[in-house]
Short mmCIF file of N, CA and C in Angstrom, two decimals:
data_model
loop_
_atom_site.label_atom_id
_atom_site.label_comp_id
_atom_site.label_asym_id
_atom_site.label_seq_id
_atom_site.Cartn_x
_atom_site.Cartn_y
_atom_site.Cartn_z
N MET W 741 -14.00 1.46 2.58
CA MET W 741 -13.54 0.39 3.48
C MET W 741 -13.04 1.27 4.96
N GLU W 742 -12.88 0.42 5.56
CA GLU W 742 -12.80 1.20 7.33
C GLU W 742 -11.92 -0.11 8.00
N LEU W 743 -10.98 0.58 8.94
CA LEU W 743 -10.36 -0.44 9.56
C LEU W 743 -11.01 -0.01 11.00
N ARG W 744 -11.64 -0.80 12.16
CA ARG W 744 -12.03 -0.46 13.26
C ARG W 744 -11.41 -1.17 14.32
N ARG W 745 -11.07 -0.73 15.48
CA ARG W 745 -9.93 -1.17 16.53
C ARG W 745 -11.13 -1.63 17.45
N SER W 746 -11.16 -3.35 17.61
CA SER W 746 -11.67 -3.48 19.41
C SER W 746 -11.07 -4.10 20.26
N ASP W 747 -11.60 -5.14 20.87
CA ASP W 747 -10.92 -5.47 22.23
C ASP W 747 -10.53 -6.97 21.76
N ALA W 748 -10.50 -7.49 20.40
CA ALA W 748 -10.42 -8.54 19.58
C ALA W 748 -9.42 -8.47 18.78
N GLY W 749 -8.96 -6.91 18.65
CA GLY W 749 -7.92 -6.33 17.53
C GLY W 749 -8.29 -5.27 16.67
N TRP W 750 -8.25 -5.18 15.23
CA TRP W 750 -8.34 -4.18 13.90
C TRP W 750 -9.38 -5.88 13.19
N GLN W 751 -10.41 -5.14 12.93
CA GLN W 751 -10.70 -5.00 11.55
C GLN W 751 -11.05 -4.73 10.79
N LEU W 752 -11.13 -5.01 9.41
CA LEU W 752 -11.34 -4.43 8.35
C LEU W 752 -12.49 -4.55 7.37
N LEU W 753 -13.30 -3.54 7.55
CA LEU W 753 -14.45 -4.01 7.11
C LEU W 753 -14.84 -3.28 5.50
N ARG W 754 -15.37 -3.81 5.10
CA ARG W 754 -16.24 -3.53 3.91
C ARG W 754 -17.60 -2.82 3.79
N GLY W 755 -18.05 -1.74 3.17
CA GLY W 755 -19.27 -2.28 3.34
C GLY W 755 -20.14 -2.05 4.21
N GLY W 756 -19.37 -1.50 5.49
CA GLY W 756 -20.12 -1.93 7.23
C GLY W 756 -19.88 -3.29 7.13
N GLU W 757 -19.55 -4.54 6.50
CA GLU W 757 -19.49 -5.82 7.08
C GLU W 757 -17.68 -6.16 7.05
N PRO W 758 -17.26 -7.55 8.18
CA PRO W 758 -16.01 -7.93 8.44
C PRO W 758 -15.34 -8.29 6.66
N TYR W 759 -14.91 -7.29 7.07
CA TYR W 759 -13.82 -8.89 5.36
C TYR W 759 -12.01 -9.01 5.73
N PHE W 760 -12.43 -10.03 5.30
CA PHE W 760 -11.24 -11.00 5.51
C PHE W 760 -10.46 -11.27 4.09
N ILE W 761 -9.05 -10.95 3.78
CA ILE W 761 -8.74 -11.48 2.88
C ILE W 761 -8.74 -12.26 2.33
N ARG W 762 -8.81 -13.22 1.39
CA ARG W 762 -8.08 -14.32 1.39
C ARG W 762 -7.60 -14.19 -0.14
N GLY W 763 -6.18 -14.22 -0.92
CA GLY W 763 -5.83 -13.86 -2.23
C GLY W 763 -4.26 -13.79 -1.98
N ALA W 764 -4.28 -13.10 -3.60
CA ALA W 764 -2.47 -13.37 -3.72
C ALA W 764 -2.32 -12.37 -4.46
N GLY W 765 -0.71 -12.43 -4.67
CA GLY W 765 -0.01 -11.49 -5.29
C GLY W 765 0.26 -11.62 -6.83
N GLY W 766 0.34 -10.62 -8.00
CA GLY W 766 0.68 -11.02 -9.14
C GLY W 766 -1.10 -10.43 -9.87
N ASP W 767 -1.06 -10.71 -11.20
CA ASP W 767 -1.86 -10.73 -12.12
C ASP W 767 -1.90 -11.82 -12.91
N ALA W 768 -1.83 -12.58 -12.85
CA ALA W 768 -0.94 -14.22 -13.93
C ALA W 768 -2.63 -14.46 -14.32
N SER W 769 -3.72 -14.94 -13.60
CA SER W 769 -4.77 -15.16 -14.10
C SER W 769 -5.86 -15.20 -12.73
N LEU W 770 -6.71 -14.28 -12.43
CA LEU W 770 -7.69 -13.62 -11.86
C LEU W 770 -8.51 -14.52 -11.91
N GLU W 771 -9.02 -15.29 -13.11
CA GLU W 771 -9.78 -15.96 -12.56
C GLU W 771 -9.62 -16.75 -12.96
N ALA W 772 -8.87 -17.37 -12.37
CA ALA W 772 -8.05 -18.62 -11.43
C ALA W 772 -8.82 -18.56 -10.30
N LEU W 773 -7.69 -17.40 -9.59
CA LEU W 773 -7.98 -17.47 -8.63
C LEU W 773 -9.34 -17.29 -8.15
N ALA W 774 -10.01 -16.27 -8.67
CA ALA W 774 -11.40 -16.49 -7.97
C ALA W 774 -12.27 -17.71 -7.94
N ALA W 775 -11.77 -18.42 -9.51
CA ALA W 775 -12.40 -20.04 -9.10
C ALA W 775 -11.45 -20.19 -7.90
N ALA W 776 -10.25 -20.28 -7.21
CA ALA W 776 -9.86 -21.30 -6.62
C ALA W 776 -10.48 -20.78 -4.76
N GLY W 777 -11.62 -19.56 -4.47
CA GLY W 777 -12.37 -18.73 -4.04
C GLY W 777 -11.48 -17.65 -3.32
N ALA W 778 -10.50 -17.41 -3.50
CA ALA W 778 -9.76 -16.10 -3.43
C ALA W 778 -11.09 -14.82 -3.33
N ASN W 779 -11.04 -14.06 -3.05
CA ASN W 779 -11.41 -12.52 -2.81
C ASN W 779 -10.43 -11.31 -3.03
N SER W 780 -9.79 -11.62 -3.33
CA SER W 780 -9.01 -10.49 -3.10
C SER W 780 -7.40 -10.51 -4.27
N VAL W 781 -6.99 -9.44 -4.18
CA VAL W 781 -5.97 -9.79 -5.15
C VAL W 781 -4.63 -8.55 -4.97
N ARG W 782 -3.28 -8.09 -4.88
CA ARG W 782 -2.51 -7.18 -4.57
C ARG W 782 -1.49 -7.20 -6.11
N THR W 783 -1.07 -6.07 -6.06
CA THR W 783 -0.27 -5.60 -7.34
C THR W 783 0.74 -4.91 -6.60
N TRP W 784 1.65 -5.17 -6.89
CA TRP W 784 3.25 -4.18 -6.52
C TRP W 784 2.69 -2.67 -7.20
N GLY W 785 2.97 -2.57 -8.70
CA GLY W 785 2.37 -1.16 -8.59
C GLY W 785 1.20 -1.12 -9.48
N GLY W 786 1.29 0.42 -9.79
CA GLY W 786 -0.18 0.79 -9.75
C GLY W 786 -0.54 1.32 -11.28
N ASP W 787 0.60 0.22 -12.14
CA ASP W 787 0.10 0.50 -13.83
C ASP W 787 -1.06 -0.40 -14.39
N VAL W 788 -2.25 -0.27 -13.49
CA VAL W 788 -2.90 -1.85 -12.69
C VAL W 788 -4.10 -1.66 -14.50
N GLY W 789 -3.79 -0.88 -15.18
CA GLY W 789 -4.42 -1.23 -17.14
C GLY W 789 -6.07 -1.73 -16.38
N ASP W 790 -6.44 -2.81 -16.73
CA ASP W 790 -8.21 -2.92 -17.08
C ASP W 790 -8.10 -4.08 -15.62
N LEU W 791 -7.17 -4.20 -15.12
CA LEU W 791 -7.38 -5.53 -14.36
C LEU W 791 -8.16 -4.67 -12.65
N LEU W 792 -8.41 -3.86 -12.38
CA LEU W 792 -9.34 -3.35 -11.44
C LEU W 792 -10.45 -3.90 -11.77
N ASP W 793 -10.73 -3.20 -13.03
CA ASP W 793 -12.47 -3.90 -13.81
C ASP W 793 -12.11 -5.30 -14.70
N GLU W 794 -11.70 -6.27 -14.29
CA GLU W 794 -11.51 -7.50 -14.41
C GLU W 794 -12.04 -7.91 -13.14
N ALA W 795 -11.17 -7.29 -12.22
CA ALA W 795 -11.26 -7.88 -10.53
C ALA W 795 -12.63 -8.07 -10.36
N HIS W 796 -12.97 -6.54 -10.49
CA HIS W 796 -14.77 -6.34 -10.09
C HIS W 796 -15.22 -7.24 -10.62
N ALA W 797 -15.29 -7.41 -12.11
CA ALA W 797 -16.32 -8.23 -12.40
C ALA W 797 -16.53 -10.20 -11.85
N LEU W 798 -14.91 -10.41 -11.49
CA LEU W 798 -14.63 -11.46 -11.29
C LEU W 798 -15.23 -11.80 -9.35
N GLY W 799 -15.70 -10.00 -8.80
CA GLY W 799 -15.76 -10.18 -7.42
C GLY W 799 -14.95 -10.01 -6.70
N LEU W 800 -14.23 -9.83 -6.96
CA LEU W 800 -12.52 -9.69 -6.61
C LEU W 800 -12.03 -8.40 -6.13
N THR W 801 -11.42 -8.24 -4.97
CA THR W 801 -10.82 -6.50 -4.67
C THR W 801 -9.24 -6.34 -5.03
N VAL W 802 -8.99 -5.47 -5.27
CA VAL W 802 -7.06 -4.74 -5.50
C VAL W 802 -7.09 -4.13 -3.94
N THR W 803 -5.59 -4.54 -3.71
CA THR W 803 -5.11 -3.71 -3.37
C THR W 803 -3.49 -3.28 -4.02
N VAL W 804 -3.72 -2.27 -4.42
CA VAL W 804 -3.29 -1.29 -5.66
C VAL W 804 -2.06 -1.17 -4.91
N GLY W 805 -0.99 -2.14 -5.52
CA GLY W 805 0.40 -1.31 -5.24
C GLY W 805 1.06 0.17 -6.00
N LEU W 806 1.90 1.11 -5.41
CA LEU W 806 2.16 2.56 -4.99
C LEU W 806 3.78 2.16 -4.79
N TRP W 807 4.31 1.71 -5.89
CA TRP W 807 5.75 1.47 -6.06
C TRP W 807 6.58 2.06 -5.80
N LEU W 808 7.57 1.80 -4.27
CA LEU W 808 8.29 3.25 -4.14
C LEU W 808 9.84 2.64 -4.73
N GLY W 809 10.59 3.78 -5.04
CA GLY W 809 12.12 3.48 -5.15
C GLY W 809 12.70 2.73 -4.04
N HIS W 810 13.75 2.08 -4.45
CA HIS W 810 15.06 1.21 -3.60
C HIS W 810 15.88 1.78 -3.36
N PRO W 811 16.35 2.10 -2.52
CA PRO W 811 18.00 2.35 -2.02
C PRO W 811 19.31 1.44 -3.09
N ARG W 812 18.45 0.21 -3.34
CA ARG W 812 19.77 -0.77 -3.42
C ARG W 812 19.44 -0.78 -4.60
N HIS W 813 18.27 -0.28 -5.40
CA HIS W 813 17.74 0.00 -7.10
C HIS W 813 18.48 1.18 -7.06
N GLY W 814 19.30 1.75 -6.93
CA GLY W 814 19.60 3.50 -7.25
C GLY W 814 18.98 4.98 -6.82
N PHE W 815 17.78 4.26 -5.99
CA PHE W 815 16.62 5.50 -5.70
C PHE W 815 17.32 6.14 -4.62
N ASP W 816 17.58 7.78 -4.52
CA ASP W 816 18.06 8.33 -3.57
C ASP W 816 17.05 9.14 -2.64
N TYR W 817 17.07 8.49 -1.43
CA TYR W 817 15.51 9.37 -0.55
C TYR W 817 16.36 10.72 -0.55
N ALA W 818 17.69 11.08 -0.52
CA ALA W 818 18.12 12.44 -0.54
C ALA W 818 17.76 13.88 -1.65
N ASP W 819 17.49 13.09 -2.50
CA ASP W 819 17.11 13.77 -3.87
C ASP W 819 15.57 14.23 -4.00
N GLU W 820 15.72 15.00 -3.95
CA GLU W 820 14.28 16.17 -3.76
C GLU W 820 13.57 15.55 -5.33
N ALA W 821 14.50 15.82 -6.07
CA ALA W 821 14.05 15.81 -7.33
C ALA W 821 12.55 13.96 -7.64
N GLN W 822 13.92 13.53 -6.98
CA GLN W 822 13.41 11.77 -7.03
C GLN W 822 11.75 11.67 -6.53
N LEU W 823 12.36 12.61 -5.75
CA LEU W 823 11.45 12.00 -4.54
C LEU W 823 10.19 13.17 -5.32
N ALA W 824 9.79 14.20 -5.42
CA ALA W 824 8.83 15.21 -6.39
C ALA W 824 8.25 14.11 -7.01
N ASP W 825 9.30 13.56 -7.76
CA ASP W 825 8.41 12.45 -9.62
C ASP W 825 7.93 11.75 -8.69
N GLN W 826 8.66 10.77 -7.83
CA GLN W 826 7.57 9.51 -7.24
C GLN W 826 5.87 10.33 -5.95
N ARG W 827 6.54 11.45 -5.84
CA ARG W 827 4.84 11.68 -5.28
C ARG W 827 4.65 12.28 -6.50
N GLU W 828 4.42 12.81 -7.12
CA GLU W 828 3.71 12.85 -8.43
C GLU W 828 2.98 11.80 -9.52
N ARG W 829 3.82 10.72 -9.33
CA ARG W 829 3.25 10.00 -9.97
C ARG W 829 2.16 9.19 -8.90
N VAL W 830 2.47 8.42 -7.64
CA VAL W 830 1.54 7.98 -6.85
C VAL W 830 0.18 9.09 -7.27
N ARG W 831 -0.06 10.34 -7.00
CA ARG W 831 -1.12 11.27 -6.93
C ARG W 831 -1.45 10.94 -8.33
N GLN W 832 -0.97 10.78 -9.59
CA GLN W 832 -1.32 10.61 -10.45
C GLN W 832 -2.63 9.24 -10.45
N ILE W 833 -1.99 8.36 -9.74
CA ILE W 833 -1.99 7.20 -9.59
C ILE W 833 -3.54 6.87 -9.12
N VAL W 834 -3.70 7.46 -7.54
CA VAL W 834 -4.51 7.94 -7.08
C VAL W 834 -5.77 8.48 -7.22
N LEU W 835 -5.46 9.63 -7.94
CA LEU W 835 -6.61 10.34 -8.72
C LEU W 835 -7.26 9.16 -9.89
N ARG W 836 -6.27 8.81 -10.73
CA ARG W 836 -7.24 8.00 -11.11
C ARG W 836 -8.26 6.76 -10.76
N HIS W 837 -7.56 5.78 -9.92
CA HIS W 837 -8.43 4.50 -9.65
C HIS W 837 -9.07 4.79 -7.66
N ARG W 838 -9.27 6.29 -7.75
CA ARG W 838 -9.65 6.29 -5.96
C ARG W 838 -10.85 5.93 -5.99
N ASP W 839 -12.02 5.70 -6.52
CA ASP W 839 -13.21 6.01 -7.41
C ASP W 839 -13.69 4.24 -7.83
N HIS W 840 -12.70 4.10 -8.10
CA HIS W 840 -12.73 2.09 -8.16
C HIS W 840 -13.89 1.21 -7.43
N PRO W 841 -14.95 0.86 -7.96
CA PRO W 841 -15.78 -0.50 -6.38
C PRO W 841 -14.09 -1.62 -6.65
N ALA W 842 -13.76 -2.02 -7.63
CA ALA W 842 -12.75 -3.16 -6.85
C ALA W 842 -11.46 -2.65 -5.44
N LEU W 843 -11.32 -1.54 -5.65
CA LEU W 843 -10.28 -0.86 -5.06
C LEU W 843 -10.63 -1.35 -3.18
N LEU W 844 -9.35 -1.92 -2.68
CA LEU W 844 -9.77 -2.03 -1.26
C LEU W 844 -8.65 -1.28 -0.77
N ILE W 845 -7.20 -1.19 -1.10
CA ILE W 845 -5.90 -0.90 -0.14
C ILE W 845 -5.24 -0.18 -0.94
N TRP W 846 -5.01 0.76 -0.16
CA TRP W 846 -3.28 1.58 -1.68
C TRP W 846 -2.41 0.64 -0.92
N GLY W 847 -1.42 0.10 -1.20
CA GLY W 847 0.01 -0.75 -1.34
C GLY W 847 1.38 0.13 -1.62
N ILE W 848 1.18 0.77 -0.26
CA ILE W 848 2.73 2.11 -0.18
C ILE W 848 3.49 0.78 -0.21
N GLY W 849 4.36 1.17 -1.39
CA GLY W 849 6.31 0.68 -0.87
C GLY W 849 5.97 -0.94 -0.94
N ASN W 850 6.96 -1.68 -1.28
CA ASN W 850 7.17 -3.31 -1.51
C ASN W 850 8.69 -3.15 -0.42
N GLU W 851 9.29 -3.73 0.39
CA GLU W 851 10.66 -3.95 0.71
C GLU W 851 11.62 -2.93 0.26
N MET W 852 11.10 -1.28 0.13
CA MET W 852 11.68 -0.01 -0.29
C MET W 852 13.04 -0.15 0.86
N GLU W 853 12.10 -0.74 2.22
CA GLU W 853 13.68 0.10 3.18
C GLU W 853 15.13 -0.88 3.26
N GLY W 854 14.86 -2.18 2.86
CA GLY W 854 16.46 -3.38 2.29
C GLY W 854 15.92 -4.60 2.76
N PHE W 855 17.13 -5.25 2.74
CA PHE W 855 17.63 -6.28 3.63
C PHE W 855 18.13 -6.32 4.83
N GLY W 856 18.80 -4.97 4.99
CA GLY W 856 20.06 -5.00 5.97
C GLY W 856 18.79 -4.55 7.14
N GLU W 857 19.04 -3.24 8.10
CA GLU W 857 18.19 -3.55 9.79
C GLU W 857 17.16 -2.95 9.34
N GLY W 858 17.04 -2.19 8.20
CA GLY W 858 15.55 -0.97 7.90
C GLY W 858 15.56 0.22 8.19
N ASP W 859 16.06 1.03 8.53
CA ASP W 859 16.45 2.15 9.57
C ASP W 859 16.51 3.15 8.67
N ASP W 860 16.66 3.56 7.88
CA ASP W 860 17.32 4.15 6.97
C ASP W 860 15.50 5.53 7.62
N PRO W 861 15.72 6.75 8.37
CA PRO W 861 14.57 7.97 8.64
C PRO W 861 14.27 8.25 7.35
N ALA W 862 15.12 8.55 6.29
CA ALA W 862 14.88 9.27 4.90
C ALA W 862 13.87 8.42 4.51
N VAL W 863 13.78 6.96 4.23
CA VAL W 863 12.96 5.72 3.67
C VAL W 863 11.50 6.26 4.59
N TRP W 864 11.30 5.70 5.75
CA TRP W 864 10.40 5.82 6.40
C TRP W 864 9.71 7.62 6.39
N ALA W 865 10.15 8.41 6.33
CA ALA W 865 9.17 9.39 6.25
C ALA W 865 9.08 9.83 5.15
N GLU W 866 9.41 9.54 3.83
CA GLU W 866 8.70 9.50 3.19
C GLU W 866 7.80 8.54 2.79
N VAL W 867 7.89 7.55 3.26
CA VAL W 867 6.74 6.27 2.98
C VAL W 867 5.16 7.37 3.92
N ASP W 868 5.54 7.88 5.11
CA ASP W 868 5.00 8.72 5.95
C ASP W 868 4.22 9.65 5.07
N ARG W 869 5.19 10.21 3.96
CA ARG W 869 4.35 11.67 2.93
C ARG W 869 3.42 10.98 2.27
N ILE W 870 4.10 10.32 1.57
CA ILE W 870 3.09 9.30 0.93
C ILE W 870 2.13 8.75 0.86
N ALA W 871 1.99 8.27 1.97
CA ALA W 871 0.93 7.40 2.81
C ALA W 871 -0.19 8.88 3.52
N ALA W 872 0.33 10.13 3.67
CA ALA W 872 -0.84 11.03 4.24
C ALA W 872 -0.73 11.77 2.54
N LEU W 873 -0.32 11.64 1.31
CA LEU W 873 -0.55 12.49 0.21
C LEU W 873 -1.91 11.39 0.23
N VAL W 874 -1.46 9.93 0.38
CA VAL W 874 -2.91 9.30 -0.45
C VAL W 874 -4.25 9.27 0.45
N LYS W 875 -3.91 9.47 1.61
CA LYS W 875 -5.23 9.95 2.74
C LYS W 875 -5.78 10.80 2.43
N GLU W 876 -4.80 12.25 1.69
CA GLU W 876 -5.33 13.59 1.37
C GLU W 876 -6.48 13.37 0.20
N LEU W 877 -5.83 12.61 -0.92
CA LEU W 877 -6.43 12.38 -2.17
C LEU W 877 -7.65 11.74 -1.95
N ASP W 878 -7.30 10.58 -1.20
CA ASP W 878 -8.82 9.88 -0.82
C ASP W 878 -8.89 8.95 0.84
N PRO W 879 -9.67 9.87 1.88
CA PRO W 879 -9.44 9.32 2.69
C PRO W 879 -10.87 7.87 2.66
N HIS W 880 -11.28 7.23 1.71
CA HIS W 880 -12.16 6.16 2.01
C HIS W 880 -11.40 4.74 1.51
N HIS W 881 -9.67 4.84 1.97
CA HIS W 881 -9.29 3.67 1.61
C HIS W 881 -8.23 3.28 2.69
N PRO W 882 -8.03 2.14 3.25
CA PRO W 882 -6.51 2.47 3.88
C PRO W 882 -5.20 1.87 3.21
N THR W 883 -4.44 2.60 3.99
CA THR W 883 -3.52 2.28 3.42
C THR W 883 -2.04 1.05 4.38
N MET W 884 -1.12 0.81 3.63
CA MET W 884 -0.58 -0.51 4.30
C MET W 884 1.05 -0.07 3.14
N THR W 885 1.68 -1.06 4.38
CA THR W 885 3.50 -1.35 3.47
C THR W 885 3.83 -2.43 3.79
N VAL W 886 4.83 -2.89 2.87
CA VAL W 886 5.36 -4.02 3.25
C VAL W 886 6.83 -4.68 3.50
N THR W 887 7.30 -5.08 4.37
CA THR W 887 9.04 -4.96 4.58
C THR W 887 8.70 -5.98 4.29
N ALA W 888 10.05 -5.94 4.19
CA ALA W 888 11.17 -7.09 3.79
C ALA W 888 11.28 -7.99 5.06
N PHE W 889 11.37 -7.83 6.44
CA PHE W 889 11.63 -8.41 7.45
C PHE W 889 10.62 -7.96 8.53
N VAL W 890 10.75 -8.23 9.56
CA VAL W 890 10.47 -7.69 10.53
C VAL W 890 11.12 -7.47 12.20
N HIS W 891 12.98 -7.54 11.25
CA HIS W 891 14.23 -7.37 12.42
C HIS W 891 14.75 -6.14 12.33
N GLY W 892 15.48 -6.11 13.33
CA GLY W 892 16.26 -4.50 12.87
C GLY W 892 15.21 -3.53 13.76
N GLN W 893 15.14 -2.42 13.12
CA GLN W 893 13.90 -1.26 13.64
C GLN W 893 12.79 -0.79 12.56
N ARG W 894 12.51 -2.19 11.77
CA ARG W 894 11.51 -1.60 11.07
C ARG W 894 10.48 -1.25 11.82
N ILE W 895 9.62 -2.25 12.78
CA ILE W 895 8.64 -2.36 13.33
C ILE W 895 8.38 -1.03 14.34
N ASP W 896 9.93 0.01 14.87
CA ASP W 896 9.95 0.83 15.65
C ASP W 896 9.45 2.21 13.99
N PHE W 897 10.60 1.91 13.01
CA PHE W 897 10.48 3.08 12.15
C PHE W 897 9.00 3.03 11.30
N LEU W 898 8.28 1.78 11.96
CA LEU W 898 6.98 1.75 11.14
C LEU W 898 5.78 2.51 11.94
N HIS W 899 5.68 2.47 13.20
CA HIS W 899 5.09 2.59 14.04
C HIS W 899 5.05 4.12 14.63
N ARG W 900 6.36 5.35 14.52
CA ARG W 900 7.20 6.30 15.05
C ARG W 900 6.94 6.87 14.22
N ARG W 901 7.37 6.65 12.78
CA ARG W 901 8.05 7.72 11.67
C ARG W 901 7.11 7.43 10.49
N SER W 902 5.90 6.46 10.70
CA SER W 902 5.04 6.36 9.48
C SER W 902 3.36 6.17 10.46
N PRO W 903 3.14 7.08 10.71
CA PRO W 903 1.82 6.58 11.40
C PRO W 903 0.98 7.30 10.50
N ALA W 904 1.27 7.54 9.05
CA ALA W 904 -0.22 8.02 8.33
C ALA W 904 -0.44 6.35 7.76
N ILE W 905 0.36 5.22 8.10
CA ILE W 905 0.28 3.96 7.66
C ILE W 905 -0.84 2.74 8.01
N ASP W 906 -1.45 2.41 7.89
CA ASP W 906 -2.68 1.56 8.66
C ASP W 906 -2.56 0.11 8.80
N ILE W 907 -1.99 -0.21 7.89
CA ILE W 907 -1.71 -1.72 7.85
C ILE W 907 -0.51 -2.03 7.59
N HIS W 908 0.85 -2.60 8.49
CA HIS W 908 1.84 -3.07 7.60
C HIS W 908 1.77 -5.02 7.75
N GLY W 909 2.19 -5.24 6.09
CA GLY W 909 2.24 -6.24 5.64
C GLY W 909 3.68 -6.89 5.75
#
């Protein structure tokens, strides 16, 4: 996988060829997804079991989600023990799946910044640390994160404080 910048913008390449994602999120029916003409699926968590093999058999790629804790659900980005556990869980998932042929992108977190302004520097610093760890373990797949909205300081925090993220969803 490669992201390449041109005068027209950014292009995702797979096998050296432009790759446009046509897909959905979840894992309910990969067969139905493929039959509908999709080429990709996104998960929210890295416990993908046989999903990568099933997707590959159907010609689908996968954005494997690496779930990050949400402060609104009790995760404390100031708690070093929680952060260390989260990093180790991510590390194990990346090491387990980084060479799978269906892997397209690492999806780091999902709306972990919350629904307010999304401007907690501790969250964005950890997003960047996780993305940098993923890139160190697997330099062959891009990283992305998904935010709840694009208002507040999310865009600024993402671009300035989390430069190891390649794609914003």
